[in-house]
Tab-separated table of N, CA and C in Angstrom:
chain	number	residue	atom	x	y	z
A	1	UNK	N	0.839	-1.173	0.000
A	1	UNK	CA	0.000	0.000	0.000
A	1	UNK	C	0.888	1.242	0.000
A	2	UNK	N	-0.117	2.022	-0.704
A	2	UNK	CA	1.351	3.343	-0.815
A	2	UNK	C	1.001	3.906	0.240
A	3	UNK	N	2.236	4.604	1.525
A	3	UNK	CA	2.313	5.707	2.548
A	3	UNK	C	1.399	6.822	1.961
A	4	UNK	N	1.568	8.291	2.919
A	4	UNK	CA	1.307	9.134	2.769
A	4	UNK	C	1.976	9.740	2.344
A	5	UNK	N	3.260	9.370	2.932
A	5	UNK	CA	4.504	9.769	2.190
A	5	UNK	C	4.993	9.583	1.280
A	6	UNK	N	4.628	8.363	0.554
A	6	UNK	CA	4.695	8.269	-1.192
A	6	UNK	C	3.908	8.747	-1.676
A	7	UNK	N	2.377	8.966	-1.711
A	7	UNK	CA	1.630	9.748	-1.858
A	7	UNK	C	2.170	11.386	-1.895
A	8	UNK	N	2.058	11.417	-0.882
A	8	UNK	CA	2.914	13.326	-1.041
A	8	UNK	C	4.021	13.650	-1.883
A	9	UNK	N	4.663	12.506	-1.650
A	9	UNK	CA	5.717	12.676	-2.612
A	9	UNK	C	5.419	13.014	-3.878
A	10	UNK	N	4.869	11.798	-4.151
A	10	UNK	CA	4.591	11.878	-5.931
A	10	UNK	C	3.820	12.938	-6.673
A	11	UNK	N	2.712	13.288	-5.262
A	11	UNK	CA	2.352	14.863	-5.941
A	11	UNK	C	3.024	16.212	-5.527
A	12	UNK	N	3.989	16.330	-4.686
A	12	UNK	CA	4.975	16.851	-5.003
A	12	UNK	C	5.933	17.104	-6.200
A	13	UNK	N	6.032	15.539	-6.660
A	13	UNK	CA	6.673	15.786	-7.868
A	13	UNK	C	6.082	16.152	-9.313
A	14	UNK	N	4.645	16.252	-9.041
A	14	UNK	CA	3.945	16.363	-10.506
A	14	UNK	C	3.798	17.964	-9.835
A	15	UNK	N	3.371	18.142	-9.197
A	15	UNK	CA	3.333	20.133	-8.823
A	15	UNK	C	5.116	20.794	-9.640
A	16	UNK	N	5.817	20.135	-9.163
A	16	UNK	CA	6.668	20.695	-10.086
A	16	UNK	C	7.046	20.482	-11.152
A	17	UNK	N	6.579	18.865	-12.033
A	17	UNK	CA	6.524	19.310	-13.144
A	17	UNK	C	5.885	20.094	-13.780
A	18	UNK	N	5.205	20.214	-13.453
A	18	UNK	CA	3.988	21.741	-14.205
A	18	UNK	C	4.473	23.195	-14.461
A	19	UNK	N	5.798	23.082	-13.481
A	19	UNK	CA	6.381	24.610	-13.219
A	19	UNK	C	7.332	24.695	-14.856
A	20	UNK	N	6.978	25.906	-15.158
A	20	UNK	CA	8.000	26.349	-16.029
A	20	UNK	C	9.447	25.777	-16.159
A	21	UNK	N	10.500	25.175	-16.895
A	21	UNK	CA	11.863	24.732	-16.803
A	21	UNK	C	12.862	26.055	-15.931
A	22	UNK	N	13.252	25.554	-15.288
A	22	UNK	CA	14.216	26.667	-14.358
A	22	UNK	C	13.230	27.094	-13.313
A	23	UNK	N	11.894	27.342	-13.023
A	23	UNK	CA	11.121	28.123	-12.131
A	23	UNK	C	11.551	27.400	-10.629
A	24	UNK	N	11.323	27.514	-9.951
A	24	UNK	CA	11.329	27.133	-7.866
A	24	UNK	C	10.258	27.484	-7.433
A	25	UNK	N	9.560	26.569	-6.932
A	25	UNK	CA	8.355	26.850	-5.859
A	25	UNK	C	8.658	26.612	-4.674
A	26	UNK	N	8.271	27.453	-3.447
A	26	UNK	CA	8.519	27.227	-2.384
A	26	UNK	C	7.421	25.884	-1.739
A	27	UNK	N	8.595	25.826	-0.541
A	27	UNK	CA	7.446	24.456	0.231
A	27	UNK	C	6.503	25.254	0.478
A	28	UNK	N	6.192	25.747	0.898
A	28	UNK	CA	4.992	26.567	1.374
A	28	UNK	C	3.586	26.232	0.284
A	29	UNK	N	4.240	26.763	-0.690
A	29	UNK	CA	3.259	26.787	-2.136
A	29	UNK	C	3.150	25.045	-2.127
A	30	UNK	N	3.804	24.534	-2.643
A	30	UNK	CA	3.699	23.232	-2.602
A	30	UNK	C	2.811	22.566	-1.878
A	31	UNK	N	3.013	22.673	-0.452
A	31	UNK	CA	1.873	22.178	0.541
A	31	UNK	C	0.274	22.463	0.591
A	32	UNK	N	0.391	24.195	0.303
A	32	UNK	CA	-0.849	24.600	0.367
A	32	UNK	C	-2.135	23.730	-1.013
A	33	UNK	N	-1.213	24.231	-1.982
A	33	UNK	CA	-1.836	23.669	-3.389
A	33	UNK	C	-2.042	22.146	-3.256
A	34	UNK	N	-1.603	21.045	-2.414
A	34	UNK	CA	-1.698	19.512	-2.386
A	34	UNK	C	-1.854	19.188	-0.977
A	35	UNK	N	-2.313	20.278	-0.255
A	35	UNK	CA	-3.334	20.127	0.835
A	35	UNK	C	-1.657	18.699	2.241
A	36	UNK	N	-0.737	19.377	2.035
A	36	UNK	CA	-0.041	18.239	2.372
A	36	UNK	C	0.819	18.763	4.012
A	37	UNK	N	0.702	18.647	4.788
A	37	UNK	CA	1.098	19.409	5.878
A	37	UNK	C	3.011	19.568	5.999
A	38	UNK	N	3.724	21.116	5.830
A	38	UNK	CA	4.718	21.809	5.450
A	38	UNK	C	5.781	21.509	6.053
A	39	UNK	N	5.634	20.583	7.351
A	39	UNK	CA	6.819	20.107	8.199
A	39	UNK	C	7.262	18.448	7.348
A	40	UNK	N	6.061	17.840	7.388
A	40	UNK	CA	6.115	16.382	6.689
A	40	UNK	C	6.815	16.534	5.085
A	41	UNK	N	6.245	17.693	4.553
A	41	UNK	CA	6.723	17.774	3.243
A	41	UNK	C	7.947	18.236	2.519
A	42	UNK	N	8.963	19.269	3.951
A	42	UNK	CA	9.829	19.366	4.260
A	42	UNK	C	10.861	18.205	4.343
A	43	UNK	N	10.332	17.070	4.701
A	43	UNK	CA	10.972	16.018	5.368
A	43	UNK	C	10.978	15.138	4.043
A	44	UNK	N	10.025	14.951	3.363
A	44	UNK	CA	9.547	14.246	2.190
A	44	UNK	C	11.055	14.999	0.805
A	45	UNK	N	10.789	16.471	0.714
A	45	UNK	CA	12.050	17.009	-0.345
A	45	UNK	C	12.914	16.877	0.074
A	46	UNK	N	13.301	16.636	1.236
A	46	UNK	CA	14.898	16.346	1.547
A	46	UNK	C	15.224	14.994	0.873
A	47	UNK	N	14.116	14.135	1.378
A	47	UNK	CA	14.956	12.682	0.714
A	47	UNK	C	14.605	12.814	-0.824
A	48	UNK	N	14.142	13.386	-1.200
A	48	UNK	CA	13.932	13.470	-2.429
A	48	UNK	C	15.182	13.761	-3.293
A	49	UNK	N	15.436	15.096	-2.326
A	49	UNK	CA	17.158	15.548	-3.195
A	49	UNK	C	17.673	14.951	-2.601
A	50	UNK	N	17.703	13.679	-1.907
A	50	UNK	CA	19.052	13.079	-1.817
A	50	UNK	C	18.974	11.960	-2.375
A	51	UNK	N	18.196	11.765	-2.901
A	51	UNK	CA	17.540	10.777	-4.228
A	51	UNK	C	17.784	11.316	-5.723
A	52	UNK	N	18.157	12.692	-5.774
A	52	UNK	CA	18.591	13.088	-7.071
A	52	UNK	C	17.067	12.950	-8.001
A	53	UNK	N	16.229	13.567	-7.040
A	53	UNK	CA	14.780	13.962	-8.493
A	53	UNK	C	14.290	15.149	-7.923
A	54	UNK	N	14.802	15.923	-7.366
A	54	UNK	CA	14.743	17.776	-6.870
A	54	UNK	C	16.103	18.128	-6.537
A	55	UNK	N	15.931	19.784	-6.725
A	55	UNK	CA	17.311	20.304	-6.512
A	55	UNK	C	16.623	21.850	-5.671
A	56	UNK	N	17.434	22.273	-4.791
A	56	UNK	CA	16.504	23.252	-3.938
A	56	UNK	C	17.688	24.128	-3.566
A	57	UNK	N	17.440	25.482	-3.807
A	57	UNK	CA	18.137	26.113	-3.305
A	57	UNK	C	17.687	27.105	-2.337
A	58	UNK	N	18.653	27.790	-1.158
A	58	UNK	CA	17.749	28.318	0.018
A	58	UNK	C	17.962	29.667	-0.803
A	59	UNK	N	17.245	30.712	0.615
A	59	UNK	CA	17.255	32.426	0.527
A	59	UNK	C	15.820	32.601	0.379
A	60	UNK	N	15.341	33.486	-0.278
A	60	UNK	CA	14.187	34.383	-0.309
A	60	UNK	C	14.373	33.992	-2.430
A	61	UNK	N	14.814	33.817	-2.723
A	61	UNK	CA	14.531	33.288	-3.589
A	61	UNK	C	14.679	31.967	-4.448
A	62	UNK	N	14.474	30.875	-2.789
A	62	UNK	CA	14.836	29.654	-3.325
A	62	UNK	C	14.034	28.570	-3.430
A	63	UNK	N	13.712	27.367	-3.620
A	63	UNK	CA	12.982	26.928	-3.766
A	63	UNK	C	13.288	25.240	-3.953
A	64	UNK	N	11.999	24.809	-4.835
A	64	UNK	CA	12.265	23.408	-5.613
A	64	UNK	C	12.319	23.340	-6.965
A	65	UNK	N	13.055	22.521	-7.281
A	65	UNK	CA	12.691	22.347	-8.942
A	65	UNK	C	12.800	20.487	-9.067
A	66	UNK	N	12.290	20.095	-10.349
A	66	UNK	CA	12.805	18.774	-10.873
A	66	UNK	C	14.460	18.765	-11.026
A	67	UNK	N	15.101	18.019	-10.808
A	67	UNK	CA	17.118	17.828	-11.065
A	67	UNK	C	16.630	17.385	-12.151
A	68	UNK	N	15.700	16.782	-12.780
A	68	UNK	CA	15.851	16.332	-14.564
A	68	UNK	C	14.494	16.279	-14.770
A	69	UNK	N	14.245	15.885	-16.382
A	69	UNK	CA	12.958	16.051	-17.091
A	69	UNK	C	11.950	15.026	-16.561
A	70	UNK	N	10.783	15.675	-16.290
A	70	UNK	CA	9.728	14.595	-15.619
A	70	UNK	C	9.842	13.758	-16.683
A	71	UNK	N	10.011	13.340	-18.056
A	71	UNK	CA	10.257	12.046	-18.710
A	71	UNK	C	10.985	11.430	-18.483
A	72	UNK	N	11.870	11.443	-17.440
A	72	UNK	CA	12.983	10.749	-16.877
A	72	UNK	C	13.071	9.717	-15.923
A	73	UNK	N	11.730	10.516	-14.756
A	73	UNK	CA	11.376	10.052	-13.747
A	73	UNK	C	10.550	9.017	-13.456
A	74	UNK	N	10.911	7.766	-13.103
A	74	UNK	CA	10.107	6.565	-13.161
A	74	UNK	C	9.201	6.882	-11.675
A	75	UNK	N	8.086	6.273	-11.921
A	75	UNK	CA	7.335	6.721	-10.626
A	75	UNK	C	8.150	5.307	-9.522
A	76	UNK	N	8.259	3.925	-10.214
A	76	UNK	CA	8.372	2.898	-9.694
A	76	UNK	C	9.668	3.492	-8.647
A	77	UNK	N	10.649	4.020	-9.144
A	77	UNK	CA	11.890	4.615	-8.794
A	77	UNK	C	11.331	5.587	-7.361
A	78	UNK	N	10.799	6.681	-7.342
A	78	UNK	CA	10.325	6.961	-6.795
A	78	UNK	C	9.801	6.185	-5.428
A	79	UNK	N	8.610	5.542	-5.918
A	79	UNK	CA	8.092	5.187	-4.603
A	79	UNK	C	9.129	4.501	-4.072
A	80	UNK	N	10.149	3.210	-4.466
A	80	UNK	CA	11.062	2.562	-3.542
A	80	UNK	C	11.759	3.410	-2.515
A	81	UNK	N	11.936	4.459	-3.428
A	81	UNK	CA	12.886	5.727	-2.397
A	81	UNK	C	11.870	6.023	-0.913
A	82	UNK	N	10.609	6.216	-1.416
A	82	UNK	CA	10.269	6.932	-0.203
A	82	UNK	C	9.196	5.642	0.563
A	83	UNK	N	9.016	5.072	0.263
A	83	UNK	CA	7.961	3.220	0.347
A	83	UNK	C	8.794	2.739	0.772
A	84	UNK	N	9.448	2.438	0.071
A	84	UNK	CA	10.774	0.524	0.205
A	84	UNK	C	9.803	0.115	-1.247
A	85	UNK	N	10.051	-1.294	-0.484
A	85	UNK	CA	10.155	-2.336	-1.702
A	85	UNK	C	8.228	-2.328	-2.238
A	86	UNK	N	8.222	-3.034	-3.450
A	86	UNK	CA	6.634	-2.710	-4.314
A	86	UNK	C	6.205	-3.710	-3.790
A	87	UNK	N	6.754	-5.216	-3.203
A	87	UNK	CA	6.403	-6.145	-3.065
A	87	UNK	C	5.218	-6.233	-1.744
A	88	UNK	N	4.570	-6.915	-1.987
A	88	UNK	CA	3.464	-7.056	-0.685
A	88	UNK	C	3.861	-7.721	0.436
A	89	UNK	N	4.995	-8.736	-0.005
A	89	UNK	CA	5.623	-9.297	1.422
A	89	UNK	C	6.661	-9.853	0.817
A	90	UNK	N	7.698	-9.658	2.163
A	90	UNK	CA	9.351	-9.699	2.076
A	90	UNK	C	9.850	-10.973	1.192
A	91	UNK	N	9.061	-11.775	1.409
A	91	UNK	CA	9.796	-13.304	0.114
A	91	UNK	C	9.497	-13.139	-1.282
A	92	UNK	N	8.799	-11.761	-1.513
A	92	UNK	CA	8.288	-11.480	-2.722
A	92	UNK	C	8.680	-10.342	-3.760
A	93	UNK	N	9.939	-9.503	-2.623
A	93	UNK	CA	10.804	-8.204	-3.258
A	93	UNK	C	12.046	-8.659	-3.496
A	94	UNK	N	12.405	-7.880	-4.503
A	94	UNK	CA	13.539	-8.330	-5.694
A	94	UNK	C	14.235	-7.290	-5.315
A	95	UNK	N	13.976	-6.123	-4.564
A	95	UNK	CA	15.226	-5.462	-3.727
A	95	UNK	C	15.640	-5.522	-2.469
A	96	UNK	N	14.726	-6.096	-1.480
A	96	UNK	CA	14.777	-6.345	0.152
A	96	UNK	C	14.386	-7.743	0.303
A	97	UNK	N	14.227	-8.980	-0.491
A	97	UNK	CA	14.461	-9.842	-0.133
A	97	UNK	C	14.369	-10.586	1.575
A	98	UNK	N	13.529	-10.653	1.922
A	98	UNK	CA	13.380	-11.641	3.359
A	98	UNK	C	12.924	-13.254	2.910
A	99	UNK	N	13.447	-13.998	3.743
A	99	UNK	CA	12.723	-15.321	3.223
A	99	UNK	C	11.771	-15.278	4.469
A	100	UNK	N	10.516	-15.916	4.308
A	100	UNK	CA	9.488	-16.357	5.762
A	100	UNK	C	10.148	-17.490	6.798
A	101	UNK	N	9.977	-17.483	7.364
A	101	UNK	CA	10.231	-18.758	8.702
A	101	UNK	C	9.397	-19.372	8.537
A	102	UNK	N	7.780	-19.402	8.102
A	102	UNK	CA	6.744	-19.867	8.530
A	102	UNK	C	6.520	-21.212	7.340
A	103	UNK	N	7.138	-20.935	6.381
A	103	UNK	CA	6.735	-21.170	4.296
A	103	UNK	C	8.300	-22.253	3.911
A	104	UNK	N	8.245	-22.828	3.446
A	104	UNK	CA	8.849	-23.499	2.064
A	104	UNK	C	8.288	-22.563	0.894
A	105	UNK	N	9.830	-22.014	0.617
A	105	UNK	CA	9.007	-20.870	-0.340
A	105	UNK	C	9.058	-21.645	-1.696
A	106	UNK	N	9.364	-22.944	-1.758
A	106	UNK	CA	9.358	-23.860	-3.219
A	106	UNK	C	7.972	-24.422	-3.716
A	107	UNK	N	7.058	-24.235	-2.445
A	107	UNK	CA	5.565	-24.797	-2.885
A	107	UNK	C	4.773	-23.651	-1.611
A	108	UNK	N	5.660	-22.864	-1.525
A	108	UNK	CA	4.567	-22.083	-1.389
A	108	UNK	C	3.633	-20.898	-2.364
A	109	UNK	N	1.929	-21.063	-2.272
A	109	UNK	CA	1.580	-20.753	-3.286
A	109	UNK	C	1.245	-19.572	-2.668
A	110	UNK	N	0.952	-18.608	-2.048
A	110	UNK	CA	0.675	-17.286	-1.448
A	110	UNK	C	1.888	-16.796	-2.319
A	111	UNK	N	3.273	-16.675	-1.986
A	111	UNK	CA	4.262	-16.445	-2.350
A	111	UNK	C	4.470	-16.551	-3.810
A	112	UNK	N	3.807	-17.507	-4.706
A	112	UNK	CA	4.091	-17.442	-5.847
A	112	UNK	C	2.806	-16.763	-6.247
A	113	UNK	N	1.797	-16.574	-5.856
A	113	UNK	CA	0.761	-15.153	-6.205
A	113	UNK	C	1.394	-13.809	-5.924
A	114	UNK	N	2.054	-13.770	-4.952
A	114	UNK	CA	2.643	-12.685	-4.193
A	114	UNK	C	3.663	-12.243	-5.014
A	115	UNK	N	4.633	-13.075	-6.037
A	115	UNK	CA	5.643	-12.592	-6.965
A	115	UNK	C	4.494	-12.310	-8.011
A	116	UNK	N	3.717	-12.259	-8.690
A	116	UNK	CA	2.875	-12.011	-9.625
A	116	UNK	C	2.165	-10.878	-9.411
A	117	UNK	N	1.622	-10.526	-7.907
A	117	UNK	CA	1.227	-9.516	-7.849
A	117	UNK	C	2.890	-8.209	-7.894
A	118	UNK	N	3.923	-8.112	-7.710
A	118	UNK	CA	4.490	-7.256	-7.835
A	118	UNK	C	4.911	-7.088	-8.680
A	119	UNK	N	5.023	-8.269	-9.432
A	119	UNK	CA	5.402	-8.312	-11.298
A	119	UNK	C	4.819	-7.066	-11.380
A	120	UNK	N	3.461	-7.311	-11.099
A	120	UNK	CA	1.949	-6.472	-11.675
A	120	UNK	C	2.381	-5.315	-11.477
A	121	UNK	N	2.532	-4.717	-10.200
A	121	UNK	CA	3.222	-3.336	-9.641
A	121	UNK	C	3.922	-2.625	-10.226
A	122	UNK	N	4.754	-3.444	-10.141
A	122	UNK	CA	6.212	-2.955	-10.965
A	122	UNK	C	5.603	-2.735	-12.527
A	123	UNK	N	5.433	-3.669	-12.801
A	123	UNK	CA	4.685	-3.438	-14.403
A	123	UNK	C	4.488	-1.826	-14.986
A	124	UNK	N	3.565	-1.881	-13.950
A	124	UNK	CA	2.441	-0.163	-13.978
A	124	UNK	C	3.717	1.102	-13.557
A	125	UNK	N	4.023	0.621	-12.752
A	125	UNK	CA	4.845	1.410	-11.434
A	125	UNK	C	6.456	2.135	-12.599
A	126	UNK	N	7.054	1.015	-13.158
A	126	UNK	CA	8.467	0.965	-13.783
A	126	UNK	C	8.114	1.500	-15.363
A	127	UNK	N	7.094	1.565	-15.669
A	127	UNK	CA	6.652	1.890	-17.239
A	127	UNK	C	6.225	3.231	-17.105
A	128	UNK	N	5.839	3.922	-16.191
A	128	UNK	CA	4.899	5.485	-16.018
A	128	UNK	C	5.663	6.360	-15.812
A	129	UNK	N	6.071	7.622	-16.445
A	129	UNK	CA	7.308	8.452	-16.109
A	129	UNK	C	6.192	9.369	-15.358
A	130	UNK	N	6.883	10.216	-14.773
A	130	UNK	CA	6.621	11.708	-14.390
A	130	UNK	C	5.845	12.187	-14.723
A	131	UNK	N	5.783	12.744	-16.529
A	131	UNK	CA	5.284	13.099	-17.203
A	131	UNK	C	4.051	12.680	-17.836
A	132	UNK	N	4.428	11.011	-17.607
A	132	UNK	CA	2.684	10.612	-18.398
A	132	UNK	C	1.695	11.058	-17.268
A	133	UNK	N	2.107	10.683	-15.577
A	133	UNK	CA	1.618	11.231	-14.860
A	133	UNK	C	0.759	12.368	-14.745
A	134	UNK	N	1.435	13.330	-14.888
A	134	UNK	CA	1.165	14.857	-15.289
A	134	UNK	C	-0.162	14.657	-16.387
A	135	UNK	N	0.289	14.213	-17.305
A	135	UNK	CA	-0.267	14.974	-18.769
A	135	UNK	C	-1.923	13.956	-18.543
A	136	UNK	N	-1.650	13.059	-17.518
A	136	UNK	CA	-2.630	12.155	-17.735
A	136	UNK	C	-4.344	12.465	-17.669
A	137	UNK	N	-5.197	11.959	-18.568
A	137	UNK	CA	-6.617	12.572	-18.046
A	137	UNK	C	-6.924	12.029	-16.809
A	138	UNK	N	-7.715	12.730	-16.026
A	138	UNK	CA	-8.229	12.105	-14.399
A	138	UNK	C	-9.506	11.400	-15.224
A	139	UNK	N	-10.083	11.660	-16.220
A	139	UNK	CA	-11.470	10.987	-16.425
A	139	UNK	C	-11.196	9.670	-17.239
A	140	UNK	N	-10.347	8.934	-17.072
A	140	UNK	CA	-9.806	7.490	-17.762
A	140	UNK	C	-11.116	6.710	-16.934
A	141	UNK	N	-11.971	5.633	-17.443
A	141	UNK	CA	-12.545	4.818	-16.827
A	141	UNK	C	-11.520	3.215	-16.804
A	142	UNK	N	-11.724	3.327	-15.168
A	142	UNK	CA	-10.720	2.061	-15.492
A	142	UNK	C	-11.640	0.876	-15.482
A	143	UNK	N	-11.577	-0.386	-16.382
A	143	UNK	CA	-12.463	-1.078	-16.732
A	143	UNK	C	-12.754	-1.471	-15.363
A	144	UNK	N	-13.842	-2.142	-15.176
A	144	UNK	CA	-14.626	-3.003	-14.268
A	144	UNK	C	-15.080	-1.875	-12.978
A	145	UNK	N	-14.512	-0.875	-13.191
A	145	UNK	CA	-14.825	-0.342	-11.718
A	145	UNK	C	-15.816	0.618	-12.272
A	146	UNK	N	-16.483	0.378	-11.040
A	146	UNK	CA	-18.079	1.383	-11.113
A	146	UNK	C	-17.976	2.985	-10.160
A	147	UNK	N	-17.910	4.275	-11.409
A	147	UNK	CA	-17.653	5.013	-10.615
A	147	UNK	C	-19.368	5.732	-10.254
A	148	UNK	N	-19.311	6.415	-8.718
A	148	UNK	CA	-20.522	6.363	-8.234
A	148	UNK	C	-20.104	8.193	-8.385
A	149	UNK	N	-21.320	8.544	-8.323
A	149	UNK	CA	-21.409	10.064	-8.607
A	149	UNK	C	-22.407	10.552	-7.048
């Protein structure tokens, strides 16, 4: 499940792709516009630039920007930074790796649904830049789901 903090993040990072190339928005702006509280989100751009997908400079005229082109930016990339791993449980991530105590993970079948579901993740997650993000319509119907008005 994604945090709040991947959550914030990621619309953090689409608020600034939107900004003009070269522009800086302050946290302030940032928070207010994505409703995201200014201490947490503070905490959220730091690891961000130390993740190398913002670059911030201080003063009265400093701010945030993207460090490179939202076509660059994998969301999948992203969330690991500020999430961890996509996987739903530890015998099932291909970067944090835990084996269970509980499982024979050779016939265990939870576990081999459990690698399929992050295939799935990753799938969506490792294919979506920044930018498709951004540009994306909110009114996509996603099949099977019934939206209620």
């Amino acid at each position: 499940m994604l945090t709040k903090k991947g959550k914030y993040g990621l619309k953090a990072l689409v608020h600034l792709s939107q900004l003009p190339p070269g522009q800086l928005a302050f946290v302030g702006d940032i928070a207010t516009a994505n409703n995201i509280p200014k201490k947490f989100l503070d905490a959220i751009l730091g690891e961000l630039r130390n993740a190398g997908f913002v670059q911030s400079r201080k003063g009265k005229d400093g701010g945030y920007r993207l460090a490179r082109p939202a076509t660059e930016i994998r969301i999948g990339h992203v969330v690991r930074v500020l999430d961890g791993p996509l996987a739903p449980i530890p015998c099932a991530s291909r970067t944090q790796y835990q084996p269970c105590d509980d499982c024979d993970e050779a016939t265990c079948q939870i576990r081999h649904m459990m690698l399929e579901v992050r295939q799935a993740i990753a799938g969506v997650l490792d294919n979506r830049s920044l930018a498709q993000v951004r540009d994306a319509d909110n009114d996509d119907v996603v099949s099977g789901v019934v939206h209620h008005a």
